[in-house]
mmCIF file of C-alpha atoms in Angstrom:
data_model
loop_
_atom_site.group_PDB
_atom_site.id
_atom_site.type_symbol
_atom_site.label_atom_id
_atom_site.label_comp_id
_atom_site.label_asym_id
_atom_site.label_seq_id
_atom_site.Cartn_x
_atom_site.Cartn_y
_atom_site.Cartn_z
ATOM 1 C CA MET A 1 0.000 0.000 0.000
ATOM 2 C CA LYS A 2 1.343 3.452 -0.924
ATOM 3 C CA ILE A 3 0.776 5.755 2.059
ATOM 4 C CA TRP A 4 1.514 9.438 2.533
ATOM 5 C CA VAL A 5 1.769 10.548 6.160
ATOM 6 C CA ILE A 6 1.488 14.319 6.542
ATOM 7 C CA GLY A 7 2.772 15.783 9.811
ATOM 8 C CA ARG A 8 3.398 19.152 11.405
ATOM 9 C CA ASN A 9 7.156 19.007 11.071
ATOM 10 C CA TYR A 10 10.219 16.789 10.894
ATOM 11 C CA PRO A 11 11.240 16.285 14.558
ATOM 12 C CA THR A 12 14.606 17.605 15.752
ATOM 13 C CA PRO A 13 15.786 18.947 19.130
ATOM 14 C CA LYS A 14 15.870 22.445 17.571
ATOM 15 C CA ASN A 15 12.107 22.432 16.992
ATOM 16 C CA LYS A 16 11.424 20.653 20.321
ATOM 17 C CA MET A 17 10.791 17.348 18.471
ATOM 18 C CA CYS A 18 7.661 18.756 16.832
ATOM 19 C CA GLY A 19 6.189 16.059 14.595
ATOM 20 C CA SER A 20 7.509 13.088 16.572
ATOM 21 C CA PHE A 21 4.132 11.339 16.951
ATOM 22 C CA GLU A 22 3.373 11.572 13.227
ATOM 23 C CA TYR A 23 6.886 10.560 12.214
ATOM 24 C CA GLU A 24 6.821 7.503 14.488
ATOM 25 C CA GLN A 25 3.523 6.370 12.992
ATOM 26 C CA ALA A 26 4.992 6.731 9.501
ATOM 27 C CA GLN A 27 7.967 4.610 10.580
ATOM 28 C CA ILE A 28 5.651 1.875 11.852
ATOM 29 C CA LEU A 29 3.779 1.762 8.551
ATOM 30 C CA ALA A 30 7.065 1.553 6.627
ATOM 31 C CA LYS A 31 8.375 -1.130 8.969
ATOM 32 C CA ASN A 32 5.332 -3.243 8.073
ATOM 33 C CA GLY A 33 6.169 -3.222 4.379
ATOM 34 C CA HIS A 34 4.179 -0.254 3.080
ATOM 35 C CA ASP A 35 5.580 2.309 0.646
ATOM 36 C CA VAL A 36 5.585 5.401 2.868
ATOM 37 C CA CYS A 37 6.368 9.063 2.271
ATOM 38 C CA TYR A 38 6.515 11.408 5.246
ATOM 39 C CA ILE A 39 5.536 14.911 4.129
ATOM 40 C CA VAL A 40 5.806 18.214 6.009
ATOM 41 C CA CYS A 41 5.287 21.816 5.003
ATOM 42 C CA PRO A 42 6.105 23.999 8.017
ATOM 43 C CA PHE A 43 5.232 27.712 7.819
ATOM 44 C CA HIS A 44 7.346 29.300 10.548
ATOM 45 C CA PRO A 45 9.419 32.458 11.203
ATOM 46 C CA LEU A 46 12.389 30.516 12.627
ATOM 47 C CA TYR A 47 12.454 26.751 12.175
ATOM 48 C CA LYS A 48 13.226 25.081 8.854
ATOM 49 C CA VAL A 49 13.846 21.491 7.803
ATOM 50 C CA LYS A 50 17.510 21.516 6.728
ATOM 51 C CA LYS A 51 17.015 24.613 4.523
ATOM 52 C CA TRP A 52 14.343 27.052 3.378
ATOM 53 C CA GLY A 53 12.360 25.733 0.438
ATOM 54 C CA ALA A 54 12.167 22.173 -0.852
ATOM 55 C CA VAL A 55 14.288 19.269 0.331
ATOM 56 C CA ASP A 56 13.867 15.488 0.230
ATOM 57 C CA TRP A 57 15.874 12.446 1.231
ATOM 58 C CA GLN A 58 15.595 8.734 1.913
ATOM 59 C CA GLU A 59 15.553 7.748 5.581
ATOM 60 C CA GLY A 60 15.447 4.050 6.356
ATOM 61 C CA ASP A 61 12.409 2.526 4.663
ATOM 62 C CA MET A 62 10.656 5.800 3.839
ATOM 63 C CA HIS A 63 11.146 8.962 1.829
ATOM 64 C CA ILE A 64 10.949 12.390 3.474
ATOM 65 C CA TYR A 65 9.645 15.455 1.627
ATOM 66 C CA ALA A 66 9.715 18.898 3.208
ATOM 67 C CA TYR A 67 9.080 22.462 2.143
ATOM 68 C CA SER A 68 9.996 25.072 4.761
ATOM 69 C CA GLN A 69 8.428 28.495 4.282
ATOM 70 C CA LEU A 70 9.448 31.607 6.203
ATOM 71 C CA TYR A 71 6.117 32.793 7.615
ATOM 72 C CA PHE A 72 4.834 34.883 10.516
ATOM 73 C CA PRO A 73 1.224 36.109 9.856
ATOM 74 C CA GLN A 74 -0.452 33.156 11.599
ATOM 75 C CA ARG A 75 1.119 34.184 14.909
ATOM 76 C CA LEU A 76 -0.880 37.396 14.527
ATOM 77 C CA ASN A 77 -4.080 35.441 13.786
ATOM 78 C CA ILE A 78 -3.806 36.379 10.107
ATOM 79 C CA TYR A 79 -4.597 33.501 7.739
ATOM 80 C CA TRP A 80 -3.355 33.674 4.166
ATOM 81 C CA ASP A 81 -4.728 30.468 2.714
ATOM 82 C CA SER A 82 -4.273 31.907 -0.759
ATOM 83 C CA PHE A 83 -0.524 32.043 -0.004
ATOM 84 C CA LYS A 84 -0.289 28.571 1.594
ATOM 85 C CA LYS A 85 -2.465 26.659 -0.856
ATOM 86 C CA PRO A 86 -0.173 26.816 -3.946
ATOM 87 C CA ILE A 87 2.855 25.861 -1.818
ATOM 88 C CA TRP A 88 1.063 22.769 -0.517
ATOM 89 C CA GLU A 89 -0.125 21.876 -3.998
ATOM 90 C CA ARG A 90 3.350 22.206 -5.537
ATOM 91 C CA LEU A 91 4.812 19.996 -2.810
ATOM 92 C CA LEU A 92 2.136 17.306 -3.154
ATOM 93 C CA ARG A 93 2.325 17.402 -6.951
ATOM 94 C CA ARG A 94 6.075 16.848 -6.754
ATOM 95 C CA VAL A 95 5.644 13.864 -4.420
ATOM 96 C CA GLU A 96 3.021 12.395 -6.748
ATOM 97 C CA GLU A 97 5.218 12.854 -9.831
ATOM 98 C CA GLU A 98 8.244 11.224 -8.176
ATOM 99 C CA GLN A 99 6.572 8.537 -6.041
ATOM 100 C CA GLY A 100 3.222 7.881 -7.722
ATOM 101 C CA ALA A 101 -0.333 8.504 -6.530
ATOM 102 C CA PRO A 102 -1.112 7.405 -2.953
ATOM 103 C CA ASP A 103 -3.608 4.764 -1.901
ATOM 104 C CA VAL A 104 -3.982 6.446 1.491
ATOM 105 C CA ILE A 105 -3.175 9.916 2.813
ATOM 106 C CA HIS A 106 -3.027 10.060 6.603
ATOM 107 C CA LEU A 107 -2.964 13.638 7.852
ATOM 108 C CA HIS A 108 -2.176 14.591 11.454
ATOM 109 C CA TYR A 109 -3.167 17.807 13.246
ATOM 110 C CA PRO A 110 -5.466 18.713 10.319
ATOM 111 C CA THR A 111 -6.953 21.791 11.992
ATOM 112 C CA MET A 112 -3.502 23.266 12.487
ATOM 113 C CA ILE A 113 -1.347 22.610 9.486
ATOM 114 C CA SER A 114 -2.955 22.607 6.052
ATOM 115 C CA VAL A 115 -5.471 23.935 3.573
ATOM 116 C CA PRO A 116 -8.224 21.261 3.344
ATOM 117 C CA GLU A 117 -8.878 21.620 -0.375
ATOM 118 C CA SER A 118 -5.261 20.725 -1.181
ATOM 119 C CA ILE A 119 -5.554 17.362 0.585
ATOM 120 C CA LEU A 120 -9.181 16.455 -0.103
ATOM 121 C CA ALA A 121 -8.635 16.888 -3.858
ATOM 122 C CA PHE A 122 -6.844 13.524 -3.837
ATOM 123 C CA LYS A 123 -10.141 11.752 -3.129
ATOM 124 C CA GLU A 124 -11.018 12.400 -6.770
ATOM 125 C CA LYS A 125 -7.881 10.456 -7.696
ATOM 126 C CA GLY A 126 -9.016 7.452 -5.678
ATOM 127 C CA ALA A 127 -7.011 8.040 -2.501
ATOM 128 C CA LYS A 128 -8.543 7.285 0.870
ATOM 129 C CA ILE A 129 -8.117 10.237 3.263
ATOM 130 C CA VAL A 130 -7.691 9.676 6.998
ATOM 131 C CA ALA A 131 -7.125 12.449 9.548
ATOM 132 C CA THR A 132 -5.988 12.237 13.177
ATOM 133 C CA GLU A 133 -6.518 15.182 15.517
ATOM 134 C CA HIS A 134 -4.205 15.637 18.512
ATOM 135 C CA TRP A 135 -4.357 19.385 19.135
ATOM 136 C CA THR A 136 -4.946 20.611 22.696
ATOM 137 C CA SER A 137 -6.673 23.760 21.426
ATOM 138 C CA VAL A 138 -9.331 21.587 19.793
ATOM 139 C CA LEU A 139 -9.802 19.793 23.111
ATOM 140 C CA THR A 140 -10.389 23.074 24.941
ATOM 141 C CA GLY A 141 -12.467 24.523 22.113
ATOM 142 C CA GLN A 142 -10.199 27.573 22.043
ATOM 143 C CA ILE A 143 -9.717 27.763 18.290
ATOM 144 C CA THR A 144 -10.389 30.577 15.855
ATOM 145 C CA GLU A 145 -13.345 30.594 13.513
ATOM 146 C CA HIS A 146 -10.861 29.942 10.698
ATOM 147 C CA ALA A 147 -9.559 26.817 12.450
ATOM 148 C CA LYS A 148 -13.091 25.685 13.232
ATOM 149 C CA SER A 149 -13.958 26.028 9.537
ATOM 150 C CA GLN A 150 -10.947 23.864 8.593
ATOM 151 C CA LEU A 151 -11.885 21.271 11.192
ATOM 152 C CA LYS A 152 -15.446 21.029 9.845
ATOM 153 C CA LYS A 153 -14.213 20.638 6.265
ATOM 154 C CA TYR A 154 -11.956 17.759 7.282
ATOM 155 C CA VAL A 155 -14.496 15.996 9.489
ATOM 156 C CA GLU A 156 -17.074 16.029 6.711
ATOM 157 C CA GLY A 157 -14.627 15.444 3.852
ATOM 158 C CA VAL A 158 -12.305 12.637 4.955
ATOM 159 C CA ASP A 159 -13.076 8.928 4.853
ATOM 160 C CA HIS A 160 -12.166 8.437 8.518
ATOM 161 C CA PHE A 161 -11.607 11.055 11.227
ATOM 162 C CA ILE A 162 -9.662 9.890 14.286
ATOM 163 C CA CYS A 163 -9.034 11.430 17.700
ATOM 164 C CA VAL A 164 -6.359 10.177 20.093
ATOM 165 C CA GLY A 165 -8.671 10.265 23.118
ATOM 166 C CA GLN A 166 -12.328 10.189 24.072
ATOM 167 C CA PRO A 167 -12.470 13.764 25.509
ATOM 168 C CA LEU A 168 -10.959 15.106 22.275
ATOM 169 C CA ARG A 169 -13.520 13.141 20.265
ATOM 170 C CA GLU A 170 -16.351 14.712 22.265
ATOM 171 C CA SER A 171 -14.897 18.181 21.696
ATOM 172 C CA VAL A 172 -14.653 17.632 17.926
ATOM 173 C CA ILE A 173 -18.304 16.567 17.835
ATOM 174 C CA ARG A 174 -19.328 19.694 19.810
ATOM 175 C CA LEU A 175 -17.294 22.037 17.611
ATOM 176 C CA THR A 176 -18.444 20.618 14.291
ATOM 177 C CA GLU A 177 -21.931 19.373 15.234
ATOM 178 C CA THR A 178 -21.221 16.390 13.020
ATOM 179 C CA ASN A 179 -23.251 13.221 12.766
ATOM 180 C CA LYS A 180 -20.316 11.294 11.308
ATOM 181 C CA LYS A 181 -18.618 8.557 13.299
ATOM 182 C CA ILE A 182 -15.421 9.802 14.936
ATOM 183 C CA GLU A 183 -12.949 6.999 15.703
ATOM 184 C CA VAL A 184 -10.611 6.850 18.718
ATOM 185 C CA VAL A 185 -7.140 5.392 18.112
ATOM 186 C CA PRO A 186 -4.501 6.057 20.802
ATOM 187 C CA ASN A 187 -1.016 7.356 20.207
ATOM 188 C CA VAL A 188 1.559 4.662 19.657
ATOM 189 C CA VAL A 189 4.486 3.844 21.933
ATOM 190 C CA PRO A 190 7.470 2.933 19.726
ATOM 191 C CA ASP A 191 9.479 -0.194 20.468
ATOM 192 C CA THR A 192 12.316 2.125 21.535
ATOM 193 C CA PHE A 193 10.668 2.133 24.965
ATOM 194 C CA ASN A 194 10.849 -1.643 25.223
ATOM 195 C CA CYS A 195 14.145 -1.543 27.092
ATOM 196 C CA GLU A 196 15.578 -3.253 30.164
ATOM 197 C CA ARG A 197 15.420 -1.332 33.422
ATOM 198 C CA GLU A 198 18.831 -0.191 34.607
ATOM 199 C CA ALA A 199 20.056 -0.677 38.150
ATOM 200 C CA HIS A 200 20.491 2.557 40.099
ATOM 201 C CA GLU A 201 20.655 3.815 43.652
ATOM 202 C CA GLY A 202 17.792 5.478 45.462
ATOM 203 C CA PHE A 203 14.301 6.194 44.118
ATOM 204 C CA ASN A 204 13.912 8.317 40.983
ATOM 205 C CA PHE A 205 10.685 9.957 39.841
ATOM 206 C CA ILE A 206 10.577 11.085 36.216
ATOM 207 C CA SER A 207 8.267 13.565 34.506
ATOM 208 C CA VAL A 208 8.216 14.317 30.775
ATOM 209 C CA GLY A 209 6.599 17.079 28.755
ATOM 210 C CA ARG A 210 6.800 20.578 27.369
ATOM 211 C CA LEU A 211 7.819 23.051 30.064
ATOM 212 C CA VAL A 212 4.693 25.205 29.824
ATOM 213 C CA LYS A 213 2.260 26.419 32.490
ATOM 214 C CA VAL A 214 -0.489 23.916 31.774
ATOM 215 C CA LYS A 215 1.839 21.012 32.589
ATOM 216 C CA GLN A 216 2.273 22.408 36.157
ATOM 217 C CA PHE A 217 5.923 21.451 36.610
ATOM 218 C CA ASP A 218 6.297 24.282 39.128
ATOM 219 C CA LYS A 219 3.635 22.668 41.316
ATOM 220 C CA LEU A 220 5.274 19.277 40.899
ATOM 221 C CA ILE A 221 8.629 20.667 42.066
ATOM 222 C CA ASP A 222 6.965 22.389 45.018
ATOM 223 C CA ALA A 223 5.197 19.156 46.029
ATOM 224 C CA PHE A 224 8.434 17.181 45.650
ATOM 225 C CA ALA A 225 10.224 19.688 47.909
ATOM 226 C CA LYS A 226 7.564 19.345 50.611
ATOM 227 C CA ALA A 227 7.642 15.560 50.436
ATOM 228 C CA PHE A 228 11.328 14.751 49.939
ATOM 229 C CA SER A 229 13.587 17.805 50.446
ATOM 230 C CA GLY A 230 16.824 16.725 52.079
ATOM 231 C CA MET A 231 16.271 13.037 51.296
ATOM 232 C CA GLY A 232 19.315 12.369 49.136
ATOM 233 C CA ASP A 233 18.099 8.965 48.023
ATOM 234 C CA VAL A 234 14.994 10.427 46.322
ATOM 235 C CA SER A 235 15.313 12.380 43.059
ATOM 236 C CA LEU A 236 13.178 13.883 40.304
ATOM 237 C CA THR A 237 14.197 14.072 36.635
ATOM 238 C CA ILE A 238 12.200 16.474 34.437
ATOM 239 C CA VAL A 239 12.600 15.923 30.697
ATOM 240 C CA GLY A 240 11.543 18.568 28.194
ATOM 241 C CA GLY A 241 12.138 22.044 26.879
ATOM 242 C CA GLY A 242 9.916 25.087 26.828
ATOM 243 C CA SER A 243 9.186 28.606 28.006
ATOM 244 C CA GLN A 244 9.273 27.705 31.723
ATOM 245 C CA TYR A 245 12.801 26.271 31.691
ATOM 246 C CA ARG A 246 14.618 29.226 33.316
ATOM 247 C CA LYS A 247 11.817 29.831 35.804
ATOM 248 C CA LEU A 248 11.985 26.203 36.921
ATOM 249 C CA GLN A 249 15.789 26.351 37.183
ATOM 250 C CA LYS A 250 15.510 29.357 39.510
ATOM 251 C CA MET A 251 12.838 27.617 41.548
ATOM 252 C CA ILE A 252 15.012 24.512 42.010
ATOM 253 C CA LYS A 253 17.899 26.671 43.199
ATOM 254 C CA LEU A 254 15.681 28.717 45.526
ATOM 255 C CA LEU A 255 14.347 25.523 47.133
ATOM 256 C CA GLY A 256 17.865 24.088 47.471
ATOM 257 C CA LEU A 257 17.032 21.049 45.331
ATOM 258 C CA GLN A 258 20.001 21.162 42.942
ATOM 259 C CA GLU A 259 21.196 17.732 44.135
ATOM 260 C CA GLN A 260 17.742 16.146 43.839
ATOM 261 C CA VAL A 261 15.946 17.706 40.857
ATOM 262 C CA VAL A 262 17.427 17.675 37.336
ATOM 263 C CA LEU A 263 16.138 19.457 34.232
ATOM 264 C CA THR A 264 17.489 17.675 31.157
ATOM 265 C CA GLY A 265 16.012 19.951 28.481
ATOM 266 C CA ALA A 266 14.469 18.539 25.299
ATOM 267 C CA GLN A 267 15.703 15.050 24.436
ATOM 268 C CA LYS A 268 15.363 12.701 21.484
ATOM 269 C CA ARG A 269 12.901 9.888 21.993
ATOM 270 C CA ASN A 270 15.569 7.199 22.419
ATOM 271 C CA GLU A 271 17.166 9.300 25.172
ATOM 272 C CA VAL A 272 13.801 9.714 26.893
ATOM 273 C CA ALA A 273 13.430 5.926 26.836
ATOM 274 C CA LYS A 274 16.866 5.482 28.442
ATOM 275 C CA LEU A 275 16.012 7.978 31.183
ATOM 276 C CA MET A 276 12.733 6.200 31.885
ATOM 277 C CA CYS A 277 14.559 2.892 32.220
ATOM 278 C CA ARG A 278 16.629 4.461 35.012
ATOM 279 C CA ALA A 279 13.502 5.645 36.869
ATOM 280 C CA ASP A 280 11.159 4.028 39.394
ATOM 281 C CA ALA A 281 7.899 5.916 38.812
ATOM 282 C CA LEU A 282 6.461 8.491 36.425
ATOM 283 C CA VAL A 283 4.584 11.629 37.442
ATOM 284 C CA SER A 284 2.312 13.693 35.193
ATOM 285 C CA TYR A 285 0.621 16.546 37.066
ATOM 286 C CA SER A 286 -0.710 18.197 33.927
ATOM 287 C CA LYS A 287 -3.843 20.311 33.962
ATOM 288 C CA LEU A 288 -4.774 19.454 30.390
ATOM 289 C CA GLU A 289 -3.908 16.577 28.029
ATOM 290 C CA THR A 290 -5.321 15.474 24.681
ATOM 291 C CA PHE A 291 -3.770 12.078 25.385
ATOM 292 C CA GLY A 292 -0.876 11.839 27.861
ATOM 293 C CA VAL A 293 1.887 10.088 25.925
ATOM 294 C CA PRO A 294 4.515 10.125 28.726
ATOM 295 C CA VAL A 295 2.209 8.094 30.980
ATOM 296 C CA VAL A 296 1.863 5.213 28.530
ATOM 297 C CA GLU A 297 5.568 5.444 27.693
ATOM 298 C CA GLY A 298 6.290 5.051 31.406
ATOM 299 C CA TRP A 299 3.992 2.025 31.569
ATOM 300 C CA TYR A 300 5.816 0.589 28.552
ATOM 301 C CA CYS A 301 8.998 0.757 30.656
ATOM 302 C CA GLY A 302 7.199 -0.928 33.546
ATOM 303 C CA LEU A 303 6.837 2.229 35.652
ATOM 304 C CA PRO A 304 3.821 2.838 37.868
ATOM 305 C CA ALA A 305 2.401 6.291 37.117
ATOM 306 C CA ILE A 306 0.907 9.137 39.081
ATOM 307 C CA ALA A 307 -1.325 11.029 36.657
ATOM 308 C CA THR A 308 -4.214 13.460 36.776
ATOM 309 C CA THR A 309 -7.766 12.924 35.601
ATOM 310 C CA ALA A 310 -6.880 15.259 32.697
ATOM 311 C CA ILE A 311 -5.393 12.359 30.691
ATOM 312 C CA GLY A 312 -7.217 11.539 27.473
ATOM 313 C CA PHE A 313 -7.385 7.774 27.994
ATOM 314 C CA ALA A 314 -8.926 7.368 31.447
ATOM 315 C CA GLU A 315 -10.886 4.366 30.140
ATOM 316 C CA TYR A 316 -7.595 2.398 30.083
ATOM 317 C CA TRP A 317 -6.755 3.128 33.733
ATOM 318 C CA ASN A 318 -6.803 0.644 36.586
ATOM 319 C CA ASN A 319 -5.333 0.842 40.085
ATOM 320 C CA ALA A 320 -2.575 -1.663 39.337
ATOM 321 C CA LEU A 321 -1.020 0.967 37.051
ATOM 322 C CA GLY A 322 -0.498 3.663 39.689
ATOM 323 C CA GLU A 323 -2.416 6.593 41.181
ATOM 324 C CA LEU A 324 -5.012 8.757 39.412
ATOM 325 C CA ILE A 325 -5.514 12.130 41.137
ATOM 326 C CA PRO A 326 -7.119 15.549 40.536
ATOM 327 C CA PHE A 327 -4.973 18.166 38.781
ATOM 328 C CA ASP A 328 -5.613 20.741 41.516
ATOM 329 C CA SER A 329 -4.759 18.933 44.742
ATOM 330 C CA GLU A 330 -1.174 19.309 45.899
ATOM 331 C CA SER A 331 -1.946 17.325 49.053
ATOM 332 C CA GLN A 332 -3.069 14.304 46.985
ATOM 333 C CA LEU A 333 -0.002 14.658 44.749
ATOM 334 C CA ILE A 334 2.288 14.570 47.799
ATOM 335 C CA GLN A 335 0.365 11.664 49.304
ATOM 336 C CA SER A 336 0.506 9.684 46.044
ATOM 337 C CA MET A 337 4.229 10.277 45.528
ATOM 338 C CA LYS A 338 4.939 9.063 49.063
ATOM 339 C CA LYS A 339 2.641 6.073 48.598
ATOM 340 C CA VAL A 340 4.215 5.000 45.293
ATOM 341 C CA LYS A 341 7.725 5.351 46.740
ATOM 342 C CA ASP A 342 6.917 3.429 49.921
ATOM 343 C CA SER A 343 5.028 0.660 48.106
ATOM 344 C CA ASN A 344 7.473 0.425 45.201
ATOM 345 C CA THR A 345 7.883 -3.340 45.436
ATOM 346 C CA SER A 346 4.119 -3.972 45.399
ATOM 347 C CA TYR A 347 3.770 -2.939 41.747
ATOM 348 C CA PHE A 348 4.062 -5.755 39.222
ATOM 349 C CA ARG A 349 6.214 -4.039 36.622
ATOM 350 C CA ASP A 350 6.105 -6.863 34.100
ATOM 351 C CA GLU A 351 2.308 -6.766 34.166
ATOM 352 C CA ILE A 352 2.288 -2.980 33.723
ATOM 353 C CA GLN A 353 4.580 -3.344 30.716
ATOM 354 C CA GLN A 354 2.498 -6.123 29.165
ATOM 355 C CA TYR A 355 -0.683 -4.104 29.573
ATOM 356 C CA ALA A 356 0.916 -1.136 27.802
ATOM 357 C CA LYS A 357 2.075 -3.347 24.942
ATOM 358 C CA GLN A 358 -1.380 -4.838 24.566
ATOM 359 C CA CYS A 359 -3.024 -1.402 24.250
ATOM 360 C CA PHE A 360 -0.416 1.001 22.828
ATOM 361 C CA SER A 361 2.332 -0.982 21.091
ATOM 362 C CA GLU A 362 3.323 -0.536 17.469
ATOM 363 C CA THR A 363 1.500 -3.764 16.614
ATOM 364 C CA ALA A 364 -1.701 -2.797 18.455
ATOM 365 C CA VAL A 365 -1.975 0.649 16.856
ATOM 366 C CA TYR A 366 -0.858 -0.582 13.423
ATOM 367 C CA ASN A 367 -3.637 -3.178 13.368
ATOM 368 C CA LYS A 368 -6.233 -0.498 14.181
ATOM 369 C CA LEU A 369 -4.968 1.800 11.435
ATOM 370 C CA ILE A 370 -4.851 -0.896 8.771
ATOM 371 C CA CYS A 371 -8.388 -1.899 9.640
ATOM 372 C CA LEU A 372 -9.505 1.693 8.942
ATOM 373 C CA TYR A 373 -7.415 2.006 5.776
ATOM 374 C CA ASN A 374 -9.103 -1.110 4.387
ATOM 375 C CA LYS A 375 -12.676 -0.128 5.250
#
């Protein structure tokens, strides 16, 4: 099957690994013998894929096509679809001329990244169009009328519209007032996270995500200080980059936690996996999540998790996997962290890992996607 996967960007540490979920899904499809092109067309004032303009290369089993366009109006809520549309069409026409027409186009973050008419036109050529929405702004409903219009066009125009979690699905239905069936397919955990746990001293909590306010890393650090300050055998590793990095650094210093709390900055996915395999439990105290990828990645490494009810896959949760708490209760966060540390040996890590593989592995998600592609 010839499949085009269209993502937000090609992930690199410079762009905070933007596009990693889409890219990983493309890799899985290629790994299973499909002819896959990964296509990105980022419009951005700073970040480019290798160079401004068009670039393509072979990477493993798939071909990458990118067109990076210097662009700033969208940050001012100005939408120049008439400018973006011909760029998208030139890029897609080039891919079609060099690689042949696709059987399936799978577009991610549709509301955010493209002009619907440019993609939906391929239905007339016999391609099946599938879209997966991940965007937090769609979950909260805080999107512009322009974005809402794009979302409606995709929901009504594609063959299958997917959301990564049930709350996001409900939000899409509210925003578009659609009667079409919206599927739920979770994000995949790549086999990179199927690694052996490494021996280490003490007890290490790990938390992963963008360092932005909604993730509440400042509250996590404050709770950790109240629970474990001065306990040298207990540590917290925070993985991610973002606007709160310097603020969190200052906070760690002010609380005297330099020996216990480490900020690693943004890391490649294989490095995140290695760090998780050196941890004992994962914490996600986020206020808002469309899915909650770090939680299932932690499970994949056999880690019990402390997560908030904001995760997008609460239907998968059971008490053997960790502690589910409100996102606005520091006392319950402290209590849960102490409980998980003190009852560390009571968690069956092999069972946690097997459960994650059953629900979120490359094989599990691939089978769901292929079923939709063939409908």
